[in-house]
Amino acid sequence: GTVTFNPGVTSKTITVNGSGDTTVETDEDFTVTLSSPTNATITTAAATGTILNDDTALAITPSTLSQNEGNTGTTAFTFTVNRSGNTTGSSSASWAVTGSGTNQANATDFVGGTLPSGTVNFAANETSKTITVDVSGDTIFEPNEDFTVTLDTPTNATITTAAATGTIQNDDTALAIAATNAIQTEGNTGTKAFTFTVNRSVDTTGSRSANWTVSGCGAD
């Protein structure tokens, strides 16, 4: 714009209107510069303004977390919500767990038989809060299962990283029988060996056992 001084006037005001937003960003600077004077000489040409960030950001970490489920009791999956930007006031956000991925975790995988949910509350100057998701251990052989923890409904904050994924790793042992030579003639004398192989997979660190029996089957 232009500042114009009438006779006898010694001061004029330049107003620069900054637009408010809820985007968390660094403090930003701008310069107002005088130029092209008429009937005057500019002795101080520039002044600087600083737009201070007054917004708050919430972000959940780590983005992915994988742990064994355990055979009994519970296993805690711990996520951290970090608050940055303006932390002088209070902030909050709700969070909820949902199944995700190809093999989705469901309510039975968590303590209490329900999908966990809750709220993180930040008092003034607090910058970190913990979300703990308790997974129930079992001895059921199953594929690895995924779940997502999602932040939502923020108060006095903007969510910049809303979701983190947990993977419940199967740590149970599988035994599977397979026939090596299941079809053979019986022979007229002696014995004939039918050989079957039992394969153990996943957790092979400890000892395991299973009984076996033979029974007739089929039409004959």
XYZ file of N, CA and C in Angstrom:
660
model
N 0.829 -1.182 0.000
C 0.000 0.000 0.000
C 0.865 1.234 0.000
N 0.227 2.367 0.371
C 0.903 3.673 0.383
C 0.546 4.391 1.679
N 1.535 5.029 2.294
C 1.258 5.921 3.428
C 1.392 7.354 2.921
N 0.373 8.145 3.199
C 0.341 9.537 2.742
C 0.209 10.449 3.956
N 1.094 11.432 4.032
C 1.090 12.393 5.140
C 0.584 13.744 4.638
N -0.479 14.238 5.226
C -0.927 15.601 4.972
C -0.092 16.572 5.797
N -0.141 17.878 5.474
C 0.638 18.854 6.250
C 0.344 18.746 7.742
N 1.402 18.752 8.557
C 1.265 18.701 10.009
C 1.142 17.312 10.585
N 0.931 16.287 9.760
C 0.786 14.911 10.257
C 2.181 14.288 10.396
N 2.432 13.644 11.565
C 3.763 13.080 11.834
C 3.761 11.552 11.955
N 2.597 10.913 11.928
C 2.591 9.464 12.124
C 1.459 8.821 11.336
N 1.758 7.690 10.734
C 0.767 6.892 10.023
C 0.944 5.412 10.399
N -0.136 4.680 10.318
C -0.102 3.269 10.696
C -0.279 2.367 9.476
N 0.556 1.354 9.397
C 0.394 0.295 8.395
C -0.110 -0.943 9.123
N -1.225 -1.488 8.695
C -1.787 -2.685 9.320
C -1.675 -3.868 8.363
N -1.012 -4.920 8.815
C -0.878 -6.158 8.037
C -1.683 -7.232 8.763
N -2.684 -7.763 8.115
C -3.564 -8.755 8.744
C -3.084 -10.179 8.444
N -2.708 -10.891 9.486
C -2.321 -12.293 9.343
C -3.548 -13.190 9.470
N -3.596 -14.232 8.683
C -4.735 -15.163 8.713
C -4.512 -16.243 9.775
N -5.495 -16.435 10.623
C -5.421 -17.488 11.631
C -5.654 -18.859 11.023
N -5.037 -19.889 11.615
C -5.256 -21.261 11.179
C -4.978 -22.197 12.350
N -5.205 -23.466 12.134
C -4.933 -24.472 13.166
C -3.806 -25.404 12.732
N -2.987 -24.954 11.794
C -1.877 -25.746 11.282
C -0.648 -25.528 12.143
N -0.082 -26.615 12.624
C 1.136 -26.504 13.424
C 2.308 -26.263 12.483
N 3.034 -25.197 12.737
C 4.140 -24.811 11.877
C 5.147 -24.027 12.703
N 6.323 -23.794 12.157
C 7.313 -22.992 12.855
C 6.894 -21.523 12.850
N 7.486 -20.730 13.754
C 7.253 -19.292 13.710
C 7.710 -18.777 12.348
N 6.970 -17.815 11.805
C 7.258 -17.324 10.449
C 7.468 -15.813 10.464
N 8.428 -15.373 9.690
C 8.786 -13.952 9.649
C 8.380 -13.314 8.327
N 8.111 -12.009 8.374
C 7.894 -11.222 7.152
C 8.471 -9.825 7.371
N 8.726 -9.140 6.271
C 9.312 -7.797 6.319
C 8.414 -6.803 5.600
N 8.193 -5.658 6.218
C 7.495 -4.534 5.589
C 8.558 -3.520 5.180
N 8.603 -3.179 3.908
C 9.670 -2.332 3.378
C 9.084 -1.072 2.737
N 9.604 0.085 3.122
C 9.234 1.359 2.483
C 10.092 1.584 1.239
N 9.481 2.171 0.214
C 10.223 2.457 -1.007
C 9.552 3.616 -1.736
N 10.212 4.127 -2.748
C 9.694 5.164 -3.652
C 9.125 6.357 -2.887
N 9.941 7.017 -2.042
C 9.421 8.179 -1.298
C 9.194 9.382 -2.220
N 8.237 10.215 -1.864
C 7.972 11.479 -2.558
C 8.133 12.623 -1.556
N 9.003 13.559 -1.876
C 9.288 14.704 -1.010
C 9.777 14.263 0.369
N 10.519 13.178 0.409
C 11.051 12.672 1.672
C 12.218 11.745 1.375
N 13.013 11.459 2.429
C 14.104 10.484 2.359
C 13.825 9.389 3.387
N 13.930 8.147 2.986
C 13.709 7.021 3.900
C 15.001 6.740 4.652
N 14.957 6.858 5.977
C 16.149 6.586 6.794
C 16.109 5.188 7.415
N 14.913 4.678 7.680
C 14.766 3.283 8.137
C 13.734 2.641 7.229
N 14.186 1.731 6.365
C 13.332 1.257 5.285
C 12.510 0.025 5.639
N 12.947 -0.775 6.626
C 12.310 -2.078 6.818
C 12.034 -2.373 8.293
N 10.937 -3.071 8.509
C 10.596 -3.600 9.834
C 10.133 -5.049 9.673
N 10.417 -5.850 10.685
C 10.116 -7.289 10.602
C 8.993 -7.653 11.557
N 8.075 -8.475 11.062
C 7.031 -9.050 11.910
C 7.234 -10.555 12.034
N 6.872 -11.126 13.177
C 6.983 -12.566 13.400
C 5.618 -13.126 13.778
N 5.159 -14.091 12.990
C 3.908 -14.786 13.281
C 4.248 -15.974 14.170
N 3.878 -15.898 15.437
C 4.191 -16.959 16.385
C 3.186 -18.102 16.252
N 3.687 -19.331 16.151
C 2.792 -20.481 16.129
C 2.106 -20.624 17.483
N 0.777 -20.710 17.475
C 0.037 -20.907 18.727
C -0.824 -22.166 18.659
N -0.454 -23.078 17.735
C -1.220 -24.313 17.544
C -0.503 -25.488 18.182
N -1.272 -26.533 18.509
C -0.762 -27.714 19.189
C -0.921 -28.932 18.288
N 0.131 -29.759 18.227
C 0.106 -30.968 17.399
C 0.139 -32.201 18.284
N -0.645 -33.225 17.893
C -0.605 -34.523 18.543
C -0.194 -35.567 17.510
N 0.751 -36.428 17.883
C 1.238 -37.467 16.965
C 1.492 -38.742 17.746
N 1.022 -39.881 17.213
C 1.200 -41.173 17.875
C 2.398 -41.902 17.286
N 3.191 -42.537 18.135
C 4.355 -43.322 17.735
C 4.408 -44.589 18.581
N 5.130 -45.647 18.171
C 5.755 -45.800 16.849
C 4.698 -46.102 15.799
N 5.057 -45.965 14.546
C 4.079 -46.209 13.489
C 3.701 -47.680 13.404
N 4.657 -48.572 13.725
C 4.377 -50.008 13.746
C 5.038 -50.617 14.980
N 4.372 -51.620 15.557
C 4.879 -52.306 16.736
C 4.467 -53.764 16.658
N 5.449 -54.688 16.710
C 5.177 -56.118 16.623
C 5.699 -56.811 17.878
N 4.846 -57.678 18.461
C 5.239 -58.422 19.643
C 4.550 -59.787 19.658
N 5.186 -60.761 20.325
C 4.527 -62.041 20.534
C 3.353 -61.865 21.491
N 2.302 -62.652 21.287
C 1.120 -62.527 22.131
C 1.288 -63.170 23.494
N 2.161 -64.184 23.600
C 2.304 -64.929 24.846
C 1.261 -66.035 24.931
N 1.519 -67.004 25.794
C 0.602 -68.145 25.931
C -0.448 -67.935 27.018
N -0.130 -67.124 28.014
C -1.067 -66.834 29.106
C -0.939 -65.366 29.484
N -1.851 -64.906 30.341
C -1.757 -63.544 30.828
C -1.953 -62.510 29.738
N -1.244 -61.403 29.856
C -1.398 -60.314 28.889
C -0.035 -59.832 28.403
N -0.036 -59.259 27.223
C 1.134 -58.590 26.671
C 0.756 -57.151 26.361
N 1.523 -56.214 26.875
C 1.208 -54.794 26.707
C 1.856 -54.245 25.438
N 1.036 -53.707 24.556
C 1.509 -52.955 23.393
C 1.428 -51.471 23.779
N 2.560 -50.814 23.856
C 2.610 -49.435 24.352
C 2.900 -48.461 23.225
N 2.027 -47.474 23.084
C 2.185 -46.412 22.094
C 2.288 -45.068 22.839
N 2.993 -44.132 22.248
C 3.187 -42.817 22.864
C 2.550 -41.742 21.993
N 1.802 -40.841 22.632
C 1.248 -39.674 21.945
C 2.085 -38.466 22.363
N 2.756 -37.849 21.407
C 3.594 -36.683 21.675
C 2.853 -35.396 21.313
N 2.985 -34.403 22.179
C 2.364 -33.107 21.935
C 3.455 -32.068 21.702
N 3.313 -31.286 20.638
C 4.302 -30.275 20.287
C 3.601 -28.977 19.915
N 4.417 -27.966 19.650
C 3.836 -26.643 19.358
C 3.538 -25.911 20.649
N 2.348 -25.359 20.732
C 1.938 -24.631 21.932
C 1.417 -25.618 22.973
N 2.156 -25.792 24.048
C 1.768 -26.744 25.092
C 1.392 -26.047 26.396
N 1.095 -24.760 26.330
C 0.824 -24.020 27.559
C -0.553 -24.322 28.137
N -1.491 -24.773 27.316
C -2.833 -25.095 27.793
C -3.057 -26.591 27.828
N -4.298 -26.983 28.066
C -4.659 -28.402 28.088
C -5.120 -28.846 26.701
N -4.924 -30.140 26.419
C -5.365 -30.739 25.154
C -5.819 -32.159 25.431
N -6.591 -32.711 24.500
C -7.021 -34.103 24.639
C -7.377 -34.669 23.278
N -7.472 -35.989 23.230
C -7.939 -36.682 22.023
C -8.419 -38.066 22.440
N -9.431 -38.559 21.753
C -9.888 -39.925 21.989
C -9.067 -40.877 21.125
N -9.047 -42.151 21.517
C -8.355 -43.164 20.722
C -9.174 -44.452 20.755
N -9.021 -45.242 19.701
C -9.762 -46.498 19.600
C -8.963 -47.498 18.795
N -9.155 -48.788 19.119
C -8.490 -49.889 18.424
C -9.478 -50.557 17.487
N -9.042 -50.815 16.259
C -9.830 -51.572 15.289
C -8.930 -52.612 14.628
N -9.517 -53.713 14.181
C -8.767 -54.696 13.423
C -8.363 -54.128 12.075
N -7.218 -54.545 11.555
C -6.755 -54.026 10.267
C -5.920 -55.083 9.570
N -5.601 -54.833 8.292
C -4.764 -55.746 7.539
C -5.522 -56.960 7.025
N -4.771 -57.922 6.507
C -5.362 -59.133 5.940
C -5.969 -60.013 7.020
N -5.234 -60.205 8.119
C -5.720 -60.986 9.252
C -5.985 -60.015 10.406
N -7.229 -59.645 10.575
C -7.587 -58.588 11.515
C -7.768 -59.147 12.927
N -7.157 -58.466 13.892
C -7.427 -58.789 15.291
C -8.875 -58.427 15.602
N -9.488 -59.167 16.539
C -10.852 -58.853 16.948
C -10.928 -58.762 18.466
N -12.120 -58.575 18.979
C -12.298 -58.314 20.406
C -11.722 -59.422 21.276
N -11.784 -60.680 20.815
C -11.309 -61.790 21.639
C -9.797 -61.764 21.845
N -9.080 -60.982 21.054
C -7.627 -60.900 21.191
C -7.192 -59.951 22.309
N -8.140 -59.222 22.893
C -7.782 -58.205 23.875
C -8.399 -58.505 25.238
N -7.766 -57.996 26.261
C -8.240 -58.203 27.626
C -9.651 -57.636 27.774
N -10.524 -58.424 28.388
C -11.896 -57.998 28.574
C -12.814 -58.372 27.437
N -12.250 -58.903 26.345
C -13.077 -59.319 25.220
C -13.719 -58.181 24.460
N -13.150 -56.984 24.540
C -13.665 -55.831 23.796
C -12.506 -55.101 23.127
N -12.805 -54.407 22.046
C -11.788 -53.587 21.387
C -11.487 -52.373 22.274
N -10.226 -52.168 22.664
C -9.893 -51.096 23.603
C -10.142 -49.710 23.021
N -10.427 -48.759 23.903
C -10.574 -47.354 23.529
C -10.348 -46.512 24.773
N -10.170 -45.221 24.574
C -9.957 -44.351 25.722
C -9.675 -42.929 25.282
N -9.095 -42.138 26.187
C -8.794 -40.725 25.943
C -7.422 -40.399 26.514
N -6.654 -39.610 25.776
C -5.407 -39.069 26.324
C -5.660 -37.606 26.679
N -5.290 -37.237 27.901
C -5.491 -35.881 28.394
C -4.150 -35.258 28.758
N -3.889 -34.076 28.221
C -2.664 -33.349 28.499
C -2.983 -32.129 29.356
N -2.332 -32.024 30.506
C -2.399 -30.795 31.286
C -1.397 -29.799 30.710
N -1.443 -28.574 31.194
C -0.526 -27.537 30.707
C 0.921 -28.007 30.839
N 1.672 -27.822 29.765
C 3.107 -28.110 29.681
C 3.436 -29.603 29.590
N 2.448 -30.479 29.573
C 2.721 -31.896 29.360
C 2.911 -32.163 27.863
N 3.907 -32.969 27.545
C 4.244 -33.199 26.132
C 4.148 -34.658 25.708
N 3.877 -35.583 26.629
C 3.867 -36.994 26.267
C 2.861 -37.757 27.116
N 2.099 -38.648 26.465
C 1.162 -39.529 27.145
C 1.288 -40.930 26.533
N 0.962 -41.943 27.331
C 1.099 -43.334 26.902
C -0.266 -43.984 26.726
N -0.407 -44.729 25.636
C -1.574 -45.587 25.409
C -1.097 -47.029 25.515
N -1.726 -47.810 26.402
C -1.370 -49.214 26.575
C -2.530 -50.095 26.116
N -2.248 -50.956 25.160
C -3.239 -51.896 24.643
C -2.832 -53.283 25.119
N -3.673 -53.920 25.952
C -3.360 -55.220 26.531
C -3.927 -56.350 25.666
N -3.029 -57.183 25.164
C -3.391 -58.323 24.317
C -3.419 -59.589 25.176
N -4.429 -60.409 24.976
C -4.574 -61.655 25.734
C -3.734 -62.770 25.107
N -2.947 -63.455 25.945
C -2.163 -64.588 25.469
C -3.018 -65.827 25.292
N -2.632 -66.704 24.378
C -3.337 -67.974 24.197
C -2.386 -69.004 23.601
N -2.862 -70.228 23.464
C -2.062 -71.297 22.866
C -2.680 -71.778 21.561
N -3.457 -70.919 20.936
C -4.121 -71.257 19.676
C -3.211 -70.870 18.512
N -2.921 -71.834 17.647
C -2.116 -71.528 16.470
C -2.963 -70.747 15.473
N -2.475 -69.598 15.079
C -3.218 -68.721 14.174
C -2.230 -67.823 13.448
N -2.647 -67.159 12.391
C -1.725 -66.247 11.709
C -1.472 -64.995 12.548
N -0.407 -64.268 12.209
C -0.200 -62.970 12.836
C -1.415 -62.083 12.553
N -1.794 -61.277 13.534
C -2.995 -60.444 13.400
C -2.644 -58.981 13.640
N -3.278 -58.103 12.881
C -2.985 -56.672 12.960
C -4.142 -55.892 13.563
N -3.781 -54.805 14.228
C -4.775 -53.843 14.701
C -4.213 -52.430 14.557
N -5.103 -51.449 14.521
C -4.704 -50.046 14.388
C -5.248 -49.242 15.559
N -4.388 -48.418 16.137
C -4.798 -47.454 17.158
C -4.926 -46.095 16.477
N -6.120 -45.490 16.549
C -6.389 -44.248 15.826
C -6.793 -43.141 16.786
N -6.121 -41.989 16.658
C -6.496 -40.799 17.416
C -7.615 -40.068 16.684
N -8.540 -39.479 17.474
C -9.681 -38.785 16.875
C -10.178 -37.738 17.860
N -11.050 -36.847 17.365
C -11.767 -35.851 18.168
C -10.829 -35.056 19.073
N -9.864 -34.345 18.505
C -8.961 -33.570 19.359
C -9.631 -32.325 19.933
N -9.168 -31.929 21.104
C -9.588 -30.678 21.739
C -8.347 -29.824 21.956
N -8.395 -28.579 21.453
C -7.268 -27.645 21.565
C -5.986 -28.219 20.955
N -6.127 -28.920 19.858
C -4.970 -29.520 19.192
C -5.350 -29.949 17.791
N -4.325 -30.181 16.974
C -4.485 -30.756 15.648
C -3.727 -32.070 15.614
N -4.350 -33.120 15.101
C -3.694 -34.424 14.998
C -2.885 -34.458 13.701
N -1.577 -34.626 13.832
C -0.715 -34.668 12.650
C -0.350 -36.100 12.252
N -0.282 -37.007 13.210
C -0.105 -38.434 12.926
C -1.173 -39.179 13.700
N -2.168 -39.689 12.987
C -3.377 -40.175 13.643
C -3.347 -41.652 13.990
N -2.551 -42.458 13.307
C -2.701 -43.913 13.444
C -1.366 -44.618 13.600
N -1.406 -45.707 14.359
C -0.263 -46.606 14.522
C -0.775 -48.040 14.440
N 0.056 -48.937 13.934
C -0.357 -50.329 13.731
C 0.393 -51.266 14.666
N -0.343 -52.181 15.286
C 0.250 -53.235 16.094
C 0.068 -54.581 15.422
N 1.077 -55.444 15.520
C 0.995 -56.801 14.981
C 1.157 -57.791 16.119
N 0.124 -58.613 16.324
C 0.159 -59.665 17.339
C 0.786 -60.887 16.672
N 2.014 -61.180 17.040
C 2.735 -62.271 16.387
C 2.365 -63.606 17.038
N 2.009 -64.571 16.203
C 1.730 -65.907 16.703
C 3.013 -66.533 17.244
N 2.963 -67.032 18.477
C 4.127 -67.689 19.057
C 3.786 -69.107 19.508
N 2.735 -69.663 18.905
C 2.304 -71.011 19.261
C 2.852 -72.025 18.255
N 2.983 -73.258 18.718
C 3.584 -74.319 17.910
C 2.515 -75.112 17.172
N 2.791 -75.417 15.908
C 1.868 -76.207 15.094
C 2.479 -77.571 14.810
N 1.673 -78.619 14.968
C 2.062 -79.967 14.577
C 1.162 -80.424 13.436
N 1.750 -80.945 12.384
C 0.975 -81.381 11.215
C 1.528 -82.708 10.716
N 0.624 -83.674 10.530
C 1.042 -84.999 10.053
C 0.830 -85.101 8.543
N 1.795 -85.722 7.900
C 1.703 -85.933 6.452
C 2.219 -87.328 6.127
N 1.581 -87.996 5.173
C 1.980 -89.353 4.791
C 3.160 -89.312 3.842
N 4.176 -90.093 4.157
C 5.322 -90.212 3.262
C 5.052 -91.235 2.155
N 4.465 -92.400 2.533
C 4.101 -93.440 1.557
C 2.789 -94.076 2.015
N 1.677 -93.398 1.803
C 0.396 -93.791 2.381
C -0.282 -94.933 1.620
N 0.090 -95.174 0.392
C -0.569 -96.220 -0.395
C 0.476 -97.263 -0.797
N 0.299 -98.474 -0.276
C 1.217 -99.554 -0.585
C 0.458 -100.886 -0.580
N 1.000 -101.848 -1.294
C 0.469 -103.217 -1.170
C 0.899 -103.782 0.172
N 0.064 -104.690 0.692
C 0.357 -105.217 2.027
C 1.432 -106.296 2.021
N 1.594 -106.961 0.890
C 2.549 -108.059 0.838
C 1.931 -109.354 1.342
N 2.564 -110.476 1.037
C 2.040 -111.786 1.434
C 2.613 -112.269 2.756
N 3.770 -111.790 3.100
C 4.400 -112.203 4.355
C 5.104 -110.996 4.967
N 5.524 -111.165 6.183
C 6.297 -110.126 6.842
C 5.489 -108.870 7.119
N 6.131 -107.766 7.127
C 5.483 -106.475 7.440
C 5.777 -105.470 6.354
N 4.949 -104.504 6.302
C 5.144 -103.387 5.359
C 4.998 -102.087 6.153
N 5.990 -101.227 6.098
C 5.998 -99.985 6.877
C 5.308 -98.854 6.109
N 4.287 -98.313 6.721
C 3.658 -97.085 6.229
C 4.239 -95.940 7.065
N 4.891 -95.008 6.427
C 5.621 -93.968 7.157
C 4.897 -92.626 7.075
N 4.742 -92.014 8.228
C 4.121 -90.692 8.324
C 5.094 -89.746 9.032
N 5.078 -88.484 8.608
C 5.969 -87.481 9.200
C 5.148 -86.422 9.915
N 5.536 -86.112 11.141
C 4.909 -85.015 11.887
C 5.860 -83.832 11.870
N 5.398 -82.719 11.316
C 6.211 -81.514 11.209
C 5.815 -80.505 12.287
N 6.798 -79.915 12.891
C 6.567 -78.868 13.884
C 7.037 -77.535 13.324
N 6.219 -76.488 13.496
C 6.572 -75.185 12.930
C 6.316 -74.071 13.932
N 6.753 -72.881 13.573
C 6.671 -71.627 14.329
C 7.611 -71.686 15.539
N 7.102 -71.906 16.731
C 7.949 -71.897 17.923
C 8.500 -73.295 18.167
N 9.787 -73.474 17.937
C 10.423 -74.784 18.123
C 11.463 -74.743 19.233
N 11.396 -73.732 20.098
C 12.437 -73.566 21.108
C 12.309 -74.553 22.263
N 11.113 -74.989 22.599
C 10.913 -75.892 23.723
C 10.536 -77.281 23.270
N 10.229 -78.146 24.248
C 9.807 -79.503 23.917
C 8.297 -79.547 23.748
N 7.840 -80.412 22.828
C 6.414 -80.577 22.560
C 6.148 -82.061 22.341
N 4.914 -82.496 22.508
C 4.567 -83.894 22.243
C 3.115 -83.993 21.859
N 2.764 -85.145 21.273
C 1.360 -85.451 20.937
C 1.227 -86.961 20.848
N 0.097 -87.494 21.298
C -0.193 -88.917 21.158
C -0.688 -89.217 19.742
N -0.529 -90.456 19.324
C -1.082 -90.876 18.038
C -1.693 -92.270 18.186
N -2.737 -92.494 17.400
C -3.436 -93.784 17.391
C -3.814 -94.138 15.962
N -4.060 -95.417 15.724
C -4.509 -95.881 14.408
C -5.924 -96.406 14.546
N -6.793 -96.037 13.620
C -8.169 -96.560 13.590
C -8.567 -96.797 12.148
N -9.502 -97.697 11.938
C -9.989 -97.954 10.592
C -10.828 -96.786 10.101
N -10.883 -96.614 8.783
C -11.677 -95.544 8.209
C -12.044 -95.920 6.778
N -12.906 -95.164 6.167
C -13.309 -95.410 4.797
C -14.382 -96.468 4.699
N -14.653 -96.930 3.489
C -15.738 -97.892 3.243
C -15.383 -99.288 3.723
N -14.118 -99.676 3.618
C -13.708 -101.037 3.993
C -12.804 -100.998 5.214
